[in-house]
């Protein structure tokens, strides 16, 4: 039979395709619906947080940082509760990473703060002697792309039913509603509102001035995202 | 069959040889920069604070991986296909104007794709998925390039004089199908430019931006189904295609066993796809999927080793050739590194071992045993074998090739031993608790301890890069200054100048 | 014995020695952790197996000769023998498949193993062990344990020397620095330092009993220095007049009224760890994932820093 296949490229190719194709189905399909369900306490990203997530992706922070806490005592001691599938329900793309040159960040919002991030992103080695993380100074001047974040919010709300402007259940029994603007201007205003809260805790005068003037530097968005990781 | 040998047309093969060398150099240079940036982070800013946005580790890392995978390796695959394909199918590209046109179009569009990738990655336009960083416009370009490759391949197969397909062709076909399937499914994304606000506005935000069709755990599953098999169909299958042609051809030996080729091929095809779960061990995917990934990884040793063993046995009794020819040395050591990494991978896929290895440099070490010792060595060997035949000139210098061989071998050894120690050390430090039951080390302690190993890796990488420059120089000199040779000198062992 | 095998054995022996040195000398060490041992065993097995299998085939290159029945086809002059598959390979292949099925069905049956279950067991065992061992730890030992927590968790912000890295976090070698005191007097404080919501008023709520007036700028400066100096020097009267009613004459605080601002104590540090703190320097995150013993220990450590 194999000799025959080797003389008939079409059937050979079909044979190869069949053999390689069905493993994927068995690997991915059975759990698909289950894994898309959010756990209680997981809310969609706000416009500013999403813009910060884009900053994170743009700079490939995931090249060095994971966002997946494995169920080992040593990891839960270091980073907090192990990660749950449903916590990632709004993560498109997922950002688990595959290399931990730096620490895991899945719950970094619990144990680092705005001013610390500010110092750290400006000059990691000044805060953590021996750090090999690059300094991300340009984030203090580059402007975050709020419009793209808003376009993404609209897209996921429309195509994947991500619950913006709808109450989502929180762990303490309350609900939380993440607002999404009804227009580009409103989305920018919402982002600026959150940016002001962040900037209030920051020290960099240029950043504070920029936010006061209605602009949002990348660093502010990034910190909003970092703080949302809990 | 005719007596006069066919005049094969290597125009397209030559073009892809050029990009193999060029992009190999660029990709590895970036690799060396990355390696030193981890050892000496101040290198980030040698070109000035202003450029740091583009030269820092995180911006460059995807450029390295994509340059070596989609630049160097893929060019190597295309170059060898346009060479090997004609010869084992016994048909010349010159026989079909159409295929010649498709082949050239394939090359030029590929080049456009490469430029787009480089520009977009420098700008930070990425979807973050490893080895699938590109946004949808580039995805489309890649699909077109791939379709052209397919047309070329099946077009040539359709015209073949050799009825039965040679083993290498099996592997090239599998490469084509595998990548096509994987790439499509992993890049299902919705462009955000389709969005319209309730106020009716459209067309705001970056036009090239998209969101993945899958979220969270599902996205991870699809990505690593892709990622693992991109390794399979990028770093394994097509490279096996190469060794099955170039080693017997260069040594003049017959393949040791057809049956072994057959079982290894179908075994590899069947088993490989199931093993992707080993990238997600201890993650949030269900336990049974992880277990499956582990098991199939271990089973995968044998079909992988089958091809390597088949190659080593093909050289049975031919030690004098191994000793004499640096070109054969590359291939024999290449299969050895292939065996090494396909045993290392399964060991790292055992859950308890992965608990240490995952997220550490031990994985990076594993990666580079494979890519430097196997992929790199094989592609360079293939180009060395092809050069005298496509340029009708003798390889410029055998001595240079031999020094290159030893230098790069040392480079690989330094690379993987240092990463091995680094990874295991770091993995154990992360897990360590002290006498009070508290974490023994803060994260930064586990970073500073790696400095010497990062330095050694950098040196190893530099040696490999210097070797690659020697290779490029040797090929260039072959092209321009090698002694002209007759067809009769090109039967088996490649002619080489001193 | 053949030179190659000898070489393989020497190589393997060297490997083992290097591994021994590198693991033994490595900071993590095997630590009695089964996962560590398996990883190292795997690494060693990898080299040994590869070396010996490759040596076997290289031997065949040296001594054996190629033979067998050639297939009819030849591609670009590449022939192909009809040799059988190597027996060892075939047996191993079958073996791994059988092993795989056993593993899936009986070894770690898919429906009976759970990584979270395993985690829960490990964690319970870990906690039980150390809780029993350190339930009544005190004194220097407690301080040493606190230092270990501090080095793993706190030094990223407070620095190795706990000096706050040039004002990026609180300097824990002194109880308070003047700028913090001044900021608190001017702005008040609401950080749950007593464990419950109990704010300190800002300067508009701080009367000097001696003068009958609100506290003045000059008084703020003086009293801030006084507190930062460890309740010494100029300003004792102001402190007595403004602050002592809540913080006590000695500044050691009063339960349910105001915290100790003269020295660190367990209650204060624990409250900071439970609730975090926001002040003139910045924000300190809560560390509620530390257990009670760890909080007590790190308090003891911090208290010890300014105790001399
Ligand atoms: C039997 C064959 C193989 C198996 C079972 C295997 C297994 C593995 C495992 C377990 C990982 C680590 C996953 C993690 O913990 O992050 C890995 C990573 C990797 N391997 Fe292999 N491996 C094999 C062969 C190869 C070969 C031959 C190459 C290259 C030539 C290769 C390239 C890679 C790459 C590039 C990664 C990194 C993926 C990432 O970005 O995380 N593997 N492999
Ligand atoms: C001069 C030689 C090279 C050097 C010095 C080098 C260096 C590096 C460095 C420093 C990294 C990043 C590791 C990290 O994040 O910690 C890396 C990643 C990687 N390199 Fe190379 N590289 C070289 C050649 C190659 C070649 C030739 C290939 C492929 C054909 C390759 C494929 C990869 C891949 C796939 C990764 C990603 C690994 C992962 O994510 O686990 N490299 N390389
Ligand atoms: Ca990776
Ligand atoms: Ca894509
Ligand atoms: Cu894999």
XYZ file of C-alpha atoms in Angstrom, chain B residues 19-370:
352
model
C 18.483 34.831 1.380
C 19.447 31.806 3.443
C 22.911 33.210 3.934
C 21.803 36.787 4.366
C 18.942 36.224 6.759
C 20.928 33.583 8.611
C 23.554 36.167 9.306
C 21.059 38.817 10.356
C 19.108 36.436 12.574
C 22.160 35.050 14.304
C 23.695 38.465 14.745
C 20.547 39.528 16.563
C 20.768 36.303 18.584
C 24.267 37.200 19.701
C 23.154 40.709 20.592
C 20.286 39.280 22.636
C 22.597 36.896 24.411
C 24.941 39.694 25.415
C 22.070 41.967 26.400
C 21.108 39.469 29.057
C 24.686 39.210 30.281
C 25.384 42.955 30.092
C 22.096 44.895 29.976
C 23.854 48.191 29.369
C 24.337 47.057 25.768
C 20.701 48.033 25.318
C 21.711 51.605 25.045
C 25.068 51.516 23.255
C 23.394 52.979 20.212
C 21.946 55.707 22.375
C 18.848 56.142 24.495
C 16.954 57.262 21.450
C 17.329 53.938 19.694
C 16.823 51.850 22.814
C 13.164 51.482 21.938
C 14.226 49.449 18.915
C 17.358 47.739 20.169
C 16.275 46.528 23.590
C 15.967 42.839 24.320
C 12.208 42.575 24.111
C 11.821 44.381 20.787
C 14.637 42.353 19.222
C 13.727 38.910 20.504
C 10.856 38.224 18.088
C 13.047 39.565 15.324
C 15.643 36.957 16.150
C 13.223 34.062 16.244
C 11.409 35.137 13.115
C 14.570 35.951 11.193
C 16.046 32.545 11.864
C 12.797 30.634 11.386
C 11.043 32.474 8.584
C 14.226 33.899 7.131
C 17.096 31.482 7.465
C 15.324 28.141 7.872
C 12.494 28.753 5.474
C 14.860 30.082 2.807
C 16.963 26.987 3.352
C 13.903 24.810 2.893
C 12.917 26.609 -0.299
C 16.472 26.627 -1.658
C 16.864 22.914 -1.102
C 13.434 22.150 -2.489
C 14.195 23.980 -5.711
C 17.380 21.945 -5.920
C 16.470 18.516 -4.567
C 12.978 18.502 -6.054
C 14.190 18.645 -9.629
C 16.849 16.028 -9.116
C 14.900 13.330 -7.362
C 11.854 13.841 -9.588
C 14.092 13.972 -12.666
C 12.576 17.022 -14.206
C 14.017 20.437 -14.805
C 12.401 23.739 -13.900
C 13.470 24.878 -17.349
C 10.899 22.532 -18.830
C 8.007 24.675 -17.662
C 7.834 28.396 -18.170
C 4.869 28.465 -15.849
C 6.707 26.833 -12.946
C 9.685 29.058 -13.517
C 7.420 32.076 -13.277
C 5.734 30.780 -10.126
C 9.125 30.013 -8.616
C 10.384 33.532 -9.208
C 7.158 35.075 -8.015
C 7.428 32.871 -4.962
C 10.842 34.315 -4.250
C 9.991 37.959 -4.797
C 6.805 37.850 -2.781
C 8.683 36.057 -0.079
C 11.160 38.905 -0.053
C 8.382 41.446 0.232
C 7.023 39.450 3.158
C 10.408 39.452 4.846
C 10.691 43.207 4.553
C 7.189 43.672 5.920
C 7.984 41.419 8.857
C 11.172 43.254 9.714
C 9.555 46.651 9.558
C 6.500 45.642 11.539
C 8.457 43.920 14.279
C 10.773 46.882 14.686
C 7.721 49.072 15.034
C 6.353 46.788 17.704
C 3.475 45.560 15.586
C 2.981 42.068 16.866
C 0.226 39.806 18.124
C 2.589 38.371 20.747
C 2.067 34.754 19.751
C 5.441 33.082 19.523
C 6.500 32.286 15.975
C 3.178 33.741 14.776
C 3.720 37.371 15.690
C 2.468 38.827 12.448
C -0.707 40.833 12.065
C -3.271 39.799 9.498
C -1.970 41.711 6.452
C 1.306 39.821 6.708
C -0.553 36.595 7.421
C -2.259 37.002 4.088
C 1.045 37.591 2.346
C 2.435 34.473 3.983
C -0.511 32.402 2.862
C 0.020 33.603 -0.711
C 3.712 32.748 -0.552
C 2.829 29.354 0.799
C 0.299 28.674 -1.903
C 2.921 29.569 -4.513
C 5.318 27.157 -2.856
C 2.613 24.517 -3.056
C 1.997 25.167 -6.724
C 5.697 24.924 -7.402
C 5.983 21.728 -5.487
C 2.986 19.908 -6.832
C 3.584 21.320 -10.290
C 7.017 19.788 -10.343
C 5.720 16.541 -8.882
C 3.042 16.474 -11.551
C 5.695 16.646 -14.264
C 8.006 14.085 -12.741
C 9.749 11.335 -14.692
C 10.590 9.358 -11.581
C 7.364 7.535 -10.875
C 7.883 6.888 -7.236
C 8.501 9.693 -4.747
C 11.827 9.765 -2.967
C 11.789 9.973 0.849
C 12.823 13.611 0.845
C 9.779 14.454 -1.223
C 7.540 12.811 1.375
C 8.968 15.136 3.942
C 8.656 18.214 1.737
C 5.015 17.412 1.076
C 4.413 17.005 4.788
C 6.128 20.327 5.444
C 3.832 22.031 3.008
C 0.641 20.510 4.392
C 1.584 20.787 8.030
C 2.511 24.450 7.973
C -0.514 25.312 5.875
C -2.909 23.735 8.339
C -1.197 25.047 11.453
C -0.704 28.554 10.237
C -4.274 29.012 9.146
C -5.850 27.882 12.373
C -3.497 29.683 14.696
C -3.990 32.965 12.889
C -7.737 33.172 13.021
C -8.188 36.767 14.046
C -10.760 39.500 13.655
C -9.438 42.824 12.337
C -10.560 45.632 14.626
C -11.048 47.933 11.698
C -14.388 46.219 11.288
C -15.547 47.930 14.466
C -18.184 50.636 14.413
C -19.008 52.685 17.502
C -22.624 53.157 18.601
C -22.170 56.745 17.450
C -21.573 55.393 13.969
C -17.869 56.153 13.688
C -15.697 53.687 11.796
C -12.105 53.396 10.716
C -10.464 54.570 13.947
C -7.462 52.937 15.561
C -4.632 51.086 13.854
C -5.904 49.518 10.630
C -3.674 46.465 10.911
C -4.706 45.565 14.449
C -6.686 42.412 15.172
C -7.920 40.265 18.043
C -7.503 36.543 18.304
C -10.572 34.420 17.680
C -9.693 32.369 20.735
C -9.374 33.538 24.317
C -7.213 32.468 27.231
C -6.770 28.748 27.662
C -8.196 28.012 24.219
C -5.853 30.488 22.632
C -2.986 28.816 24.470
C -4.052 25.401 23.244
C -4.249 26.494 19.643
C -1.017 28.456 19.901
C 0.968 25.532 21.277
C -0.628 23.068 18.964
C 0.810 25.419 16.376
C 4.052 26.259 18.168
C 5.030 22.695 18.814
C 4.242 21.605 15.311
C 5.822 24.625 13.743
C 8.945 23.104 15.263
C 7.904 19.802 13.743
C 7.225 21.084 10.264
C 9.861 23.808 10.268
C 12.808 22.421 12.194
C 12.361 18.703 11.873
C 10.419 17.444 8.880
C 12.055 19.583 6.154
C 15.481 19.151 7.713
C 15.004 15.401 7.645
C 14.087 15.870 3.991
C 17.465 17.487 3.513
C 19.542 14.885 5.280
C 17.839 12.049 3.405
C 19.067 13.586 0.200
C 22.356 15.261 0.995
C 24.021 12.654 3.184
C 23.624 9.666 0.838
C 24.356 11.884 -2.138
C 27.524 13.391 -0.722
C 28.781 10.061 0.609
C 27.642 7.929 -2.312
C 26.040 5.439 0.052
C 22.639 3.837 -0.315
C 20.020 4.483 2.363
C 20.342 1.842 5.048
C 16.731 0.723 5.186
C 13.568 1.578 3.321
C 11.446 0.007 6.024
C 13.025 2.191 8.659
C 12.432 5.267 6.501
C 8.834 4.280 6.098
C 8.075 3.570 9.739
C 9.900 6.675 10.876
C 8.019 8.877 8.465
C 4.519 7.687 9.212
C 5.332 7.339 12.886
C 6.545 10.926 13.002
C 3.504 12.199 11.156
C 1.161 10.421 13.461
C 2.801 11.041 16.798
C 4.104 14.591 16.479
C 0.800 16.397 16.495
C -0.286 14.937 19.803
C 2.700 16.095 21.764
C 1.949 19.854 21.791
C 0.492 19.569 25.287
C 4.015 19.467 26.693
C 4.180 23.250 26.347
C 1.231 23.574 28.702
C 2.172 21.307 31.555
C 0.849 22.484 34.926
C -1.140 25.171 33.147
C -4.899 25.529 33.207
C -5.562 23.038 30.431
C -7.179 19.828 31.686
C -4.939 17.209 33.231
C -5.713 14.571 30.641
C -4.503 16.774 27.798
C -1.264 17.398 29.618
C -0.805 13.710 30.289
C -1.414 13.010 26.634
C 1.210 15.568 25.653
C 3.741 13.930 27.962
C 3.079 10.418 26.769
C 3.209 11.190 23.082
C 6.420 13.143 23.608
C 8.092 10.052 24.968
C 6.726 7.871 22.180
C 8.042 10.475 19.744
C 11.644 9.591 20.573
C 11.563 6.532 18.378
C 10.239 7.883 15.085
C 12.645 10.785 15.496
C 15.582 8.572 16.256
C 14.559 6.262 13.425
C 15.593 8.770 10.790
C 18.785 9.674 12.608
C 19.738 6.024 13.026
C 18.932 5.364 9.400
C 21.367 8.100 8.480
C 24.098 6.940 10.820
C 23.727 3.404 9.496
C 23.900 4.691 5.956
C 27.446 5.705 6.857
C 28.234 2.200 8.076
C 31.785 1.322 7.162
C 32.476 4.804 5.881
C 34.439 6.257 8.763
C 37.220 7.348 6.432
C 34.728 9.645 4.701
C 33.577 11.128 7.996
C 37.162 11.686 9.002
C 38.138 13.219 5.681
C 35.219 15.465 4.810
C 34.096 18.383 6.962
C 30.931 18.444 4.880
C 30.006 14.947 5.991
C 31.028 15.804 9.529
C 28.396 18.529 9.605
C 25.735 16.019 8.659
C 26.831 13.245 10.970
C 27.123 15.585 13.926
C 23.843 17.133 12.821
C 22.048 13.816 13.188
C 23.715 13.360 16.541
C 22.421 16.699 17.758
C 19.064 15.767 16.347
C 19.081 12.643 18.475
C 20.218 14.665 21.434
C 17.450 17.223 21.194
C 14.770 14.670 20.449
C 15.724 12.830 23.623
C 16.085 16.022 25.605
C 12.651 17.244 24.545
C 10.832 14.128 25.742
C 12.739 14.204 29.013
C 11.689 17.804 29.502
C 8.153 16.762 28.652
C 7.934 14.504 31.685
C 5.755 16.439 34.096
C 8.105 16.394 37.070
C 11.076 17.403 34.956
C 9.059 20.108 33.250
C 8.215 21.490 36.687
C 11.871 22.549 36.826
C 12.629 23.072 33.175
C 9.630 25.097 32.015
C 10.188 28.859 31.910
C 13.966 28.422 32.362
C 17.017 28.585 30.151
C 17.148 24.823 30.001
C 14.396 25.096 27.391
C 16.388 27.711 25.518
C 19.319 25.284 25.655
C 17.143 22.521 24.214
C 15.967 24.837 21.460
C 19.485 25.676 20.406
C 20.845 22.105 20.500
C 18.254 21.533 17.862
